[in-house]
């Protein structure tokens, strides 16, 4: 197996529960009495997130840390040396305290090392979606004012112009074939580096939100935010040092960069690294893995592959889905095909993970259509428009509190104040309910009162004729109908009702969907004000890079009833 970066002449490497409690008007689960508590109980210990990971590296640092899809091998010693070289390079630039390092590059182990090196050197990491174009990058660089920008060689021409226009002095390139000026400059640096001391409340990363309802906001995440969440998930999902993670997610987003990578790093577990979902690679590598994380689209495509079966999953212990809602049909079909029950969870850029179906069966079962119970140390409440607590089954606004909740929006103090209640709860902008019931083809199923179901985004709420209509509720009925692959419900302007309910439906291959018949069926199942006035049949729904349906695009496309 070929060695990855940094270059080395060395050879001989080998691969290698808590209780639920109810507080007033909310649900929470106490922290486990685990390493997370022991780590934070030492006042003088370095709170730098990298120091936490480093403390959990395996004793045998020649063991495999990352194996790539094309046969490269990186040991834990390689990770240590590579991040040291990169950290030394950053330190040699004499950057100001709290400097931001903005990165827009393709996925590679070296890109992960750059993230870790930024933490190690005491700076703030700013990942940028690889799909962003010049106008978007111009905004992010102008707003964040990074001291360093790293981009792909193919984009250097226009990215460097944007960076220099905003006064950035250092622009490097990094490509997914281990080339670029960043690695060239770092290669000659020492391969040892003393991790810079950071405090809990110091910034570790800034993640910009998608900006579908206005300019993107930079969510400021501290070392404590990320460390506390990683430690909680380590316990709640039962991470082990002998786990092998199949990592196919992008690393400019919470799911791939924090949830997946942090999990393996904290456990001292191996990652098999692929640039994206590829079914040939799934069939090749999954039989060697124990953990996989993906967006719902991954699981849909896996089920479309005839060769994917229970034997492919023979070593697996955990499949996790997130970043977008998982259809109940996919949840059930995956369990029937493989014998594994997907664990769905809920989080966001501002908070990392908040809620999860349990891994440990002693805490409860995994229920399709829900995102589970609040994680240990995280409090979640559902309130009405007046801020009063909702009863189980009642839909309201989801608010959260915990050590994982971000510090605020970058240079937006007024927006930060708007998004927090007077008693310190963060308004997620999501609409949901505790308890209630989930609709399925077999009928409605009761949900425990401490399980959260997300109904939609508050900005997607439809007010039709004075009535509140929650799109997810209607979508759950439509998605269960014969011939429907998936659906999205939106509100469009209407002269009489203010907004009219419209459904956009994707048909299954070979299926024929009749608009009038679908509407007629819904009239027999839900209140008339919730029934769509129109049904549009499309080949696919528009999605962003993390698989979330872009309802703003649909509202523009189908604005005329």
Coordinates of C-alpha atoms in Angstrom, one line a residue:
X1 CA 0.0 0.0 0.0
X2 CA 1.3 3.4 -0.9
X3 CA 2.2 6.0 1.7
X4 CA 0.4 9.3 1.8
X5 CA 1.8 12.8 2.7
X6 CA 4.1 13.8 4.4
X7 CA 6.9 12.0 2.6
X8 CA 8.7 9.5 4.7
X9 CA 11.4 6.9 4.2
X10 CA 10.1 4.8 7.0
X11 CA 8.6 1.4 6.1
X12 CA 6.9 -1.4 7.9
X13 CA 3.6 0.4 8.6
X14 CA 0.6 -1.9 9.1
X15 CA -3.1 -1.2 8.8
X16 CA -4.6 -2.0 11.1
X17 CA -25.7 5.3 29.1
X18 CA -27.5 7.7 30.6
X19 CA -31.0 8.1 31.9
X20 CA -33.7 10.4 30.5
X21 CA -35.1 13.1 32.8
X22 CA -37.9 15.7 32.2
X23 CA -37.3 19.3 33.3
X24 CA -39.9 22.0 33.2
X25 CA -41.3 22.4 29.6
X26 CA -38.4 20.5 28.0
X27 CA -36.5 17.2 27.6
X28 CA -32.9 16.6 28.4
X29 CA -30.5 13.8 29.1
X30 CA -27.8 14.2 31.7
X31 CA -24.2 14.0 30.7
X32 CA -22.5 10.6 31.0
X33 CA -19.9 10.4 33.7
X34 CA -17.3 9.7 31.1
X35 CA -13.9 10.9 29.9
X36 CA -15.6 14.2 28.9
X37 CA -16.1 15.0 32.6
X38 CA -12.6 13.9 33.6
X39 CA -11.0 15.9 30.8
X40 CA -12.8 19.1 31.8
X41 CA -12.1 18.6 35.5
X42 CA -8.4 19.6 35.1
X43 CA -8.3 23.4 35.1
X44 CA -4.8 23.7 33.5
X45 CA -5.4 21.2 30.7
X46 CA -5.2 22.6 27.2
X47 CA -8.8 23.0 25.9
X48 CA -7.6 23.0 22.3
X49 CA -9.7 20.4 20.4
X50 CA -6.6 19.0 18.8
X51 CA -5.1 18.3 22.2
X52 CA -8.2 16.2 23.0
X53 CA -7.8 14.2 19.8
X54 CA -4.0 13.8 20.4
X55 CA -4.7 12.4 23.9
X56 CA -6.7 9.7 22.3
X57 CA -4.3 8.6 19.6
X58 CA -3.6 4.8 19.8
X59 CA -0.5 3.7 21.6
X60 CA 0.7 2.1 18.3
X61 CA 1.0 5.2 16.1
X62 CA 2.1 3.1 13.1
X63 CA -1.5 1.7 13.0
X64 CA -3.6 2.9 10.1
X65 CA -5.5 6.1 10.6
X66 CA -6.8 6.7 7.1
X67 CA -6.8 4.4 4.1
X68 CA -8.0 6.0 0.8
X69 CA -10.1 4.6 -2.0
X70 CA -7.0 4.6 -4.3
X71 CA -4.7 2.7 -2.0
X72 CA -2.9 5.4 0.0
X73 CA -2.1 4.7 3.7
X74 CA -1.7 7.2 6.5
X75 CA -0.7 6.2 10.0
X76 CA -1.4 8.1 13.2
X77 CA 2.2 9.1 13.1
X78 CA 1.7 10.5 9.6
X79 CA -1.2 12.5 10.9
X80 CA 0.9 13.9 13.8
X81 CA 3.8 14.8 11.5
X82 CA 1.7 16.2 8.7
X83 CA -0.3 18.5 11.1
X84 CA 2.9 19.6 12.7
X85 CA 4.4 20.6 9.4
X86 CA 1.3 22.5 8.4
X87 CA 1.0 24.1 11.8
X88 CA 4.6 25.2 11.6
X89 CA 3.9 26.7 8.2
X90 CA 1.0 28.7 9.6
X91 CA 3.0 29.8 12.6
X92 CA 5.8 31.0 10.3
X93 CA 3.3 33.5 8.7
X94 CA 3.1 35.4 12.0
X95 CA -0.7 35.7 11.8
X96 CA -2.7 37.7 14.3
X97 CA -4.4 36.2 17.3
X98 CA -7.7 34.5 16.2
X99 CA -6.8 34.6 12.5
X100 CA -9.1 32.8 10.1
X101 CA -8.0 30.2 7.6
X102 CA -10.5 30.0 4.7
X103 CA -10.4 26.7 2.8
X104 CA -12.2 25.7 -0.5
X105 CA -10.6 22.5 -1.7
X106 CA -11.6 19.1 -2.8
X107 CA -11.8 16.3 -0.2
X108 CA -8.5 14.7 0.7
X109 CA -6.7 13.5 3.8
X110 CA -4.4 16.5 3.4
X111 CA -7.5 18.8 3.6
X112 CA -8.4 17.1 6.9
X113 CA -4.8 17.6 8.1
X114 CA -5.1 21.3 7.3
X115 CA -8.2 21.6 9.4
X116 CA -6.4 19.8 12.3
X117 CA -3.3 21.9 11.8
X118 CA -5.3 25.1 12.0
X119 CA -6.7 24.0 15.3
X120 CA -3.3 22.9 16.5
X121 CA -1.7 26.2 15.7
X122 CA -4.5 28.1 17.5
X123 CA -6.3 29.6 14.6
X124 CA -9.9 29.5 13.3
X125 CA -10.9 27.2 10.5
X126 CA -13.4 28.4 7.8
X127 CA -14.5 25.6 5.5
X128 CA -16.2 26.7 2.2
X129 CA -18.5 24.6 0.0
X130 CA -16.7 23.5 -3.2
X131 CA -19.7 24.5 -5.2
X132 CA -19.4 28.2 -4.2
X133 CA -18.7 30.6 -7.1
X134 CA -16.9 33.9 -7.3
X135 CA -19.6 36.1 -6.0
X136 CA -20.2 33.9 -3.0
X137 CA -16.5 33.5 -2.2
X138 CA -16.2 37.3 -2.5
X139 CA -18.8 37.7 0.2
X140 CA -17.3 35.1 2.6
X141 CA -13.7 36.5 2.3
X142 CA -15.0 40.1 2.7
X143 CA -17.1 39.2 5.7
X144 CA -14.7 36.8 7.5
X145 CA -11.5 38.7 6.6
X146 CA -9.3 35.6 6.7
X147 CA -5.5 35.9 6.9
X148 CA -5.0 32.8 4.8
X149 CA -7.0 31.4 1.9
X150 CA -6.4 27.9 0.5
X151 CA -8.0 26.9 -2.8
X152 CA -7.7 24.3 -5.6
X153 CA -5.1 25.0 -8.3
X154 CA -7.8 25.2 -10.9
X155 CA -9.5 28.1 -9.1
X156 CA -6.3 30.0 -8.1
X157 CA -6.7 32.6 -10.8
X158 CA -10.0 34.0 -9.6
X159 CA -9.8 33.1 -5.9
X160 CA -6.5 34.9 -5.6
X161 CA -7.9 38.0 -7.2
X162 CA -10.8 38.0 -4.7
X163 CA -8.5 37.3 -1.8
X164 CA -6.0 40.0 -2.7
X165 CA -8.8 42.5 -3.3
X166 CA -9.8 42.0 0.3
X167 CA -6.3 42.3 1.7
X168 CA -5.4 38.6 2.2
X169 CA -1.7 38.3 2.1
X170 CA -1.4 34.5 1.9
X171 CA -3.1 32.3 -0.8
X172 CA -2.1 28.7 -1.2
X173 CA -3.2 25.9 -3.4
X174 CA -4.1 22.3 -2.3
X175 CA -5.3 19.6 -4.7
X176 CA -6.6 16.1 -4.0
X177 CA -3.5 14.5 -5.5
X178 CA -1.2 15.8 -2.8
X179 CA 0.0 18.6 -4.9
X180 CA -0.1 22.4 -4.5
X181 CA 1.9 25.2 -3.0
X182 CA 0.6 24.5 0.6
X183 CA 2.3 21.1 0.8
X184 CA 5.4 22.3 -1.0
X185 CA 5.9 25.1 1.5
X186 CA 5.1 22.8 4.5
X187 CA 7.4 20.0 3.4
X188 CA 10.5 21.7 4.7
X189 CA 9.0 22.6 8.0
X190 CA 9.8 20.6 11.2
X191 CA 7.5 17.6 11.9
X192 CA 7.1 18.4 15.6
X193 CA 4.8 21.1 17.0
X194 CA 3.6 21.9 20.5
X195 CA -0.1 22.4 20.3
X196 CA -1.1 26.0 21.1
X197 CA -3.0 26.4 24.3
X198 CA -6.6 27.5 23.9
X199 CA -9.5 28.2 26.3
X200 CA -12.9 26.6 26.1
X201 CA -14.5 29.7 24.8
X202 CA -11.9 30.4 22.0
X203 CA -13.1 30.1 18.5
X204 CA -12.3 26.9 16.6
X205 CA -14.3 27.2 13.5
X206 CA -16.8 29.5 11.6
X207 CA -19.4 27.8 9.5
X208 CA -21.5 29.8 7.1
X209 CA -25.2 28.9 6.9
X210 CA -26.7 28.2 3.5
X211 CA -28.3 31.7 3.2
X212 CA -31.5 30.6 1.5
X213 CA -33.4 33.4 3.3
X214 CA -30.8 36.1 3.0
X215 CA -27.1 36.7 3.4
X216 CA -25.2 33.7 4.9
X217 CA -24.4 34.0 8.6
X218 CA -21.1 32.8 10.1
X219 CA -21.8 30.5 13.0
X220 CA -19.0 30.8 15.6
X221 CA -18.1 27.4 17.1
X222 CA -15.7 27.2 20.1
X223 CA -13.4 24.5 21.1
X224 CA -15.8 23.6 23.9
X225 CA -18.8 23.4 21.5
X226 CA -17.0 20.9 19.3
X227 CA -15.2 18.9 22.1
X228 CA -18.4 18.5 24.2
X229 CA -20.4 17.2 21.2
X230 CA -17.7 14.8 20.1
X231 CA -17.3 13.4 23.6
X232 CA -21.1 13.0 24.0
X233 CA -21.5 11.2 20.6
X234 CA -18.5 9.0 21.5
X235 CA -20.4 7.6 24.4
X236 CA -24.0 7.8 23.0
X237 CA -23.1 6.0 19.7
X238 CA -20.7 3.5 21.4
X239 CA -17.6 4.4 19.4
X240 CA -14.7 1.8 19.8
X241 CA -11.0 1.9 19.0
X242 CA -11.5 -1.1 16.6
X243 CA -14.2 0.6 14.6
X244 CA -13.7 1.3 10.9
X245 CA -15.6 4.3 9.5
X246 CA -16.5 4.4 5.8
X247 CA -16.2 8.2 5.2
X248 CA -17.9 9.3 2.0
X249 CA -19.2 12.7 3.1
X250 CA -17.8 16.1 2.1
X251 CA -15.7 17.8 4.7
X252 CA -16.9 21.4 4.3
X253 CA -19.9 20.6 6.4
X254 CA -20.8 19.6 10.0
X255 CA -21.7 16.1 9.1
X256 CA -18.5 15.0 7.4
X257 CA -16.0 17.3 9.1
X258 CA -17.2 17.2 12.7
X259 CA -19.6 14.4 13.3
X260 CA -17.9 11.7 11.2
X261 CA -14.2 12.7 11.5
X262 CA -14.3 13.7 15.1
X263 CA -15.9 10.4 16.0
X264 CA -13.2 8.4 14.5
X265 CA -10.4 10.7 15.8
X266 CA -11.7 10.6 19.3
X267 CA -12.0 6.8 19.3
X268 CA -8.6 6.3 17.7
X269 CA -10.4 4.4 15.0
X270 CA -9.5 3.9 11.4
X271 CA -11.2 5.7 8.5
X272 CA -11.6 4.4 4.9
X273 CA -11.7 7.6 2.9
X274 CA -13.6 8.1 -0.4
X275 CA -14.2 11.4 -2.1
X276 CA -18.0 10.8 -2.5
X277 CA -20.6 8.1 -2.7
X278 CA -19.6 5.5 -5.3
X279 CA -21.4 2.2 -5.2
X280 CA -18.4 0.2 -6.5
X281 CA -16.5 1.5 -3.5
X282 CA -19.4 0.8 -1.1
X283 CA -19.4 -2.8 -2.3
X284 CA -15.6 -3.0 -2.0
X285 CA -15.1 -1.3 1.4
X286 CA -18.3 -1.7 3.4
X287 CA -17.6 -5.4 4.3
X288 CA -14.5 -4.2 6.1
X289 CA -16.3 -1.4 8.0
X290 CA -18.3 -1.1 11.2
X291 CA -19.7 2.5 10.9
X292 CA -21.1 4.5 8.1
X293 CA -22.6 8.0 8.0
X294 CA -24.5 9.4 5.1
X295 CA -27.3 11.6 3.9
X296 CA -30.6 10.0 2.9
X297 CA -29.7 10.0 -0.8
X298 CA -26.8 7.6 0.0
X299 CA -29.2 5.0 1.4
X300 CA -31.6 5.3 -1.4
X301 CA -28.9 4.7 -3.9
X302 CA -27.5 1.7 -1.9
X303 CA -31.0 0.2 -2.0
X304 CA -31.0 0.6 -5.8
X305 CA -27.9 -1.6 -6.1
X306 CA -29.0 -5.3 -6.5
X307 CA -25.6 -6.5 -5.2
X308 CA -26.0 -4.6 -1.9
X309 CA -27.3 -7.0 0.8
X310 CA -26.9 -8.2 4.3
X311 CA -23.6 -9.9 3.5
X312 CA -22.2 -6.5 2.4
X313 CA -23.0 -5.3 5.9
X314 CA -21.6 -8.3 7.7
X315 CA -19.3 -6.3 10.0
X316 CA -21.4 -3.2 10.3
X317 CA -22.8 -2.1 13.7
X318 CA -24.1 1.4 12.9
X319 CA -25.6 3.3 10.0
X320 CA -26.3 7.0 10.7
X321 CA -28.4 9.3 8.5
X322 CA -28.7 13.0 8.8
X323 CA -28.5 16.5 7.1
X324 CA -32.0 15.9 5.5
X325 CA -35.1 13.9 6.4
X326 CA -35.0 10.2 5.8
X327 CA -38.2 8.8 4.2
X328 CA -39.9 6.2 6.3
X329 CA -40.1 4.0 3.1
X330 CA -36.3 4.1 2.9
X331 CA -35.9 3.4 6.7
X332 CA -38.2 0.3 6.4
X333 CA -36.7 -1.0 3.1
X334 CA -33.1 -0.7 4.4
X335 CA -34.0 -2.7 7.5
X336 CA -35.7 -5.4 5.5
X337 CA -32.8 -5.6 3.0
X338 CA -29.9 -5.6 5.5
X339 CA -31.3 -6.4 9.0
X340 CA -29.8 -3.0 10.2
X341 CA -31.9 -0.1 11.5
X342 CA -30.6 3.3 10.4
X343 CA -30.0 5.7 13.2
X344 CA -31.4 9.1 12.4
X345 CA -30.3 12.2 14.3
X346 CA -30.8 16.0 14.2
X347 CA -28.3 18.9 14.3
X348 CA -27.4 22.1 12.6
X349 CA -24.4 24.3 11.8
X350 CA -24.9 26.4 14.9
X351 CA -25.1 23.5 17.4
X352 CA -23.6 20.4 15.8
X353 CA -25.7 17.4 17.0
X354 CA -28.7 17.9 19.3
X355 CA -30.9 14.9 19.2
X356 CA -30.4 11.2 18.2
X357 CA -32.3 8.0 18.1
X358 CA -30.5 5.7 20.6
X359 CA -27.7 3.3 19.7
X360 CA -28.1 1.4 22.9
X361 CA -31.4 -0.6 22.8
X362 CA -31.7 -0.2 26.6
X363 CA -32.5 3.5 26.0
X364 CA -35.2 2.8 23.5
X365 CA -35.7 1.8 19.9
X366 CA -34.9 3.6 16.7
X367 CA -38.2 5.0 15.3
X368 CA -38.4 5.9 11.7
X369 CA -39.7 9.4 11.0
X370 CA -38.3 10.8 14.3
X371 CA -34.9 12.1 15.2
X372 CA -35.0 10.6 18.7
X373 CA -34.2 12.0 22.1
X374 CA -32.0 14.9 23.2
X375 CA -28.4 14.0 23.6
X376 CA -26.8 13.9 27.1
X377 CA -26.2 17.4 28.3
X378 CA -28.5 19.0 25.7
X379 CA -31.9 20.4 26.6
X380 CA -34.7 20.7 23.9
X381 CA -38.1 22.3 24.2
X382 CA -41.0 22.9 21.9
X383 CA -42.9 26.2 22.4
X384 CA -45.8 28.0 20.7
X385 CA -45.7 31.5 19.2
X386 CA -46.0 33.1 22.7
X387 CA -43.1 31.1 24.0
X388 CA -45.3 28.8 26.1
X389 CA -44.5 25.0 26.2
X390 CA -46.4 22.7 23.9
X391 CA -48.0 19.6 25.1
X392 CA -46.9 16.2 23.7
X393 CA -48.2 15.9 20.1
X394 CA -48.5 19.6 19.7
X395 CA -46.5 21.3 17.0
X396 CA -44.3 24.3 17.9
X397 CA -40.9 26.0 17.6
X398 CA -37.9 24.0 18.6
X399 CA -35.5 25.7 21.0
X400 CA -32.2 24.3 22.5
X401 CA -29.6 24.9 25.1
X402 CA -26.3 23.1 25.9
X403 CA -22.5 23.3 25.8
X404 CA -22.7 22.5 22.1
X405 CA -24.6 25.6 21.2
X406 CA -22.6 28.2 19.2
X407 CA -21.2 31.5 20.5
X408 CA -23.1 33.6 18.1
X409 CA -23.0 34.9 14.5
X410 CA -19.8 36.4 13.2
X411 CA -20.0 40.2 13.4
X412 CA -23.8 40.1 13.7
X413 CA -24.5 40.9 17.4
X414 CA -28.1 42.1 16.7
X415 CA -28.9 38.9 14.7
X416 CA -27.3 36.8 17.5
X417 CA -29.6 38.6 20.1
X418 CA -32.6 37.9 17.9
X419 CA -31.9 34.2 17.7
X420 CA -31.7 33.7 21.5
X421 CA -34.5 34.0 24.0
X422 CA -34.1 36.1 27.1
X423 CA -33.5 33.0 29.2
X424 CA -30.7 31.8 26.9
X425 CA -32.4 29.3 24.5
X426 CA -31.4 29.2 20.9
X427 CA -34.2 29.4 18.4
X428 CA -33.4 26.7 15.8
X429 CA -35.9 27.9 13.3
X430 CA -37.2 24.3 13.0
X431 CA -40.8 23.3 13.8
X432 CA -41.5 20.0 15.5
X433 CA -43.2 18.1 18.3
X434 CA -42.4 15.7 21.1
X435 CA -44.5 12.5 21.1
X436 CA -47.6 12.3 18.9
X437 CA -47.7 9.8 16.1
X438 CA -46.0 8.9 12.9
X439 CA -48.2 8.0 9.8
X440 CA -47.2 4.9 7.8
X441 CA -48.8 2.5 5.3
X442 CA -49.6 0.3 8.3
X443 CA -51.4 3.1 10.1
X444 CA -50.4 5.6 12.7
X445 CA -47.8 4.7 15.3
X446 CA -47.5 6.3 18.7
X447 CA -44.2 8.1 19.5
X448 CA -42.7 8.3 23.0
X449 CA -43.0 11.7 24.6
X450 CA -39.3 12.2 24.8
X451 CA -38.8 11.6 21.0
X452 CA -38.6 14.6 18.8
X453 CA -40.1 14.7 15.3
X454 CA -39.1 17.6 13.0
X455 CA -42.1 18.9 11.0
X456 CA -40.2 21.5 8.9
X457 CA -38.6 24.9 9.0
X458 CA -40.4 27.9 10.4
X459 CA -39.7 29.8 7.2
X460 CA -41.5 27.0 5.3
X461 CA -44.7 27.4 7.4
X462 CA -47.7 28.0 5.2
X463 CA -50.5 30.3 6.4
X464 CA -53.5 29.5 4.3
X465 CA -56.8 31.3 5.1
X466 CA -55.5 32.0 8.6
X467 CA -54.6 28.4 9.3
X468 CA -51.1 27.2 9.9
X469 CA -50.0 24.4 7.6
X470 CA -46.9 22.4 8.3
X471 CA -45.4 21.0 5.0
X472 CA -43.8 17.9 6.6
X473 CA -47.1 16.7 7.9
X474 CA -48.7 16.7 4.4
X475 CA -45.5 15.3 2.9
X476 CA -45.7 12.3 5.2
X477 CA -49.1 11.4 3.8
X478 CA -48.1 11.9 0.2
X479 CA -44.9 9.9 0.5
X480 CA -46.9 6.9 1.6
X481 CA -49.1 6.9 -1.5
X482 CA -48.5 4.3 -4.3
X483 CA -46.2 5.5 -7.0
X484 CA -44.7 8.4 -5.0
X485 CA -41.0 8.4 -4.5
X486 CA -40.9 11.7 -2.5
X487 CA -42.6 15.0 -2.3
X488 CA -42.2 18.6 -1.2
X489 CA -45.0 20.9 -0.1
X490 CA -44.7 24.6 -0.5
X491 CA -46.9 27.8 -0.2
X492 CA -47.4 30.1 -3.1
X493 CA -49.2 33.5 -3.2
X494 CA -53.0 33.3 -3.5
X495 CA -55.4 36.2 -3.7
X496 CA -58.1 34.8 -1.4
X497 CA -56.1 32.6 1.1
X498 CA -52.9 34.6 1.3
X499 CA -51.0 31.4 0.5
X500 CA -52.1 28.3 -1.2
X501 CA -50.8 24.8 -0.5
X502 CA -49.0 23.2 -3.5
X503 CA -47.3 19.8 -3.7
X504 CA -44.4 18.9 -5.9
X505 CA -44.2 15.1 -6.3
X506 CA -41.5 12.8 -7.8
X507 CA -42.9 9.6 -9.2
X508 CA -41.3 6.2 -8.9
X509 CA -40.0 4.7 -12.2
X510 CA -42.9 3.5 -14.3
X511 CA -45.5 5.0 -12.0
X512 CA -48.4 7.1 -13.2
X513 CA -49.6 9.8 -10.7
X514 CA -53.0 11.4 -11.3
X515 CA -53.3 14.9 -9.7
X516 CA -57.0 14.7 -9.1
X517 CA -56.8 11.2 -7.6
X518 CA -54.0 12.2 -5.2
X519 CA -55.9 15.3 -4.1
X520 CA -59.1 13.2 -3.6
X521 CA -57.2 10.7 -1.4
X522 CA -55.8 13.5 0.8
X523 CA -59.3 15.0 1.2
X524 CA -60.3 11.8 2.9
X525 CA -57.3 11.8 5.3
X526 CA -56.5 15.4 6.3
X527 CA -58.3 18.7 6.9
X528 CA -59.4 20.5 3.7
X529 CA -57.3 23.6 4.4
X530 CA -54.2 21.4 4.3
X531 CA -55.0 19.7 1.0
X532 CA -52.9 21.0 -1.9
X533 CA -54.6 23.1 -4.5
X534 CA -52.2 21.8 -7.1
X535 CA -49.9 18.9 -7.6
X536 CA -46.9 19.2 -9.9
X537 CA -45.1 16.0 -11.0
X538 CA -41.4 16.4 -11.6
X539 CA -38.4 14.1 -12.3
X540 CA -36.5 15.2 -9.2
X541 CA -36.4 17.8 -6.5
X542 CA -33.7 20.5 -6.4
X543 CA -31.2 19.8 -3.6
X544 CA -28.1 21.4 -2.2
X545 CA -24.8 19.6 -1.8
X546 CA -25.9 18.0 1.5
X547 CA -29.2 16.6 0.0
X548 CA -31.6 19.2 1.5
X549 CA -34.5 20.1 -0.7
X550 CA -34.3 23.7 -1.8
X551 CA -37.9 24.8 -1.3
X552 CA -37.0 28.4 -2.2
X553 CA -36.2 27.2 -5.7
X554 CA -39.6 25.4 -5.9
X555 CA -41.4 28.5 -4.6
X556 CA -39.9 30.5 -7.5
X557 CA -40.6 27.7 -10.1
X558 CA -44.2 27.2 -9.1
X559 CA -45.1 30.7 -7.9
X560 CA -48.1 30.9 -10.2
X561 CA -51.0 28.6 -9.1

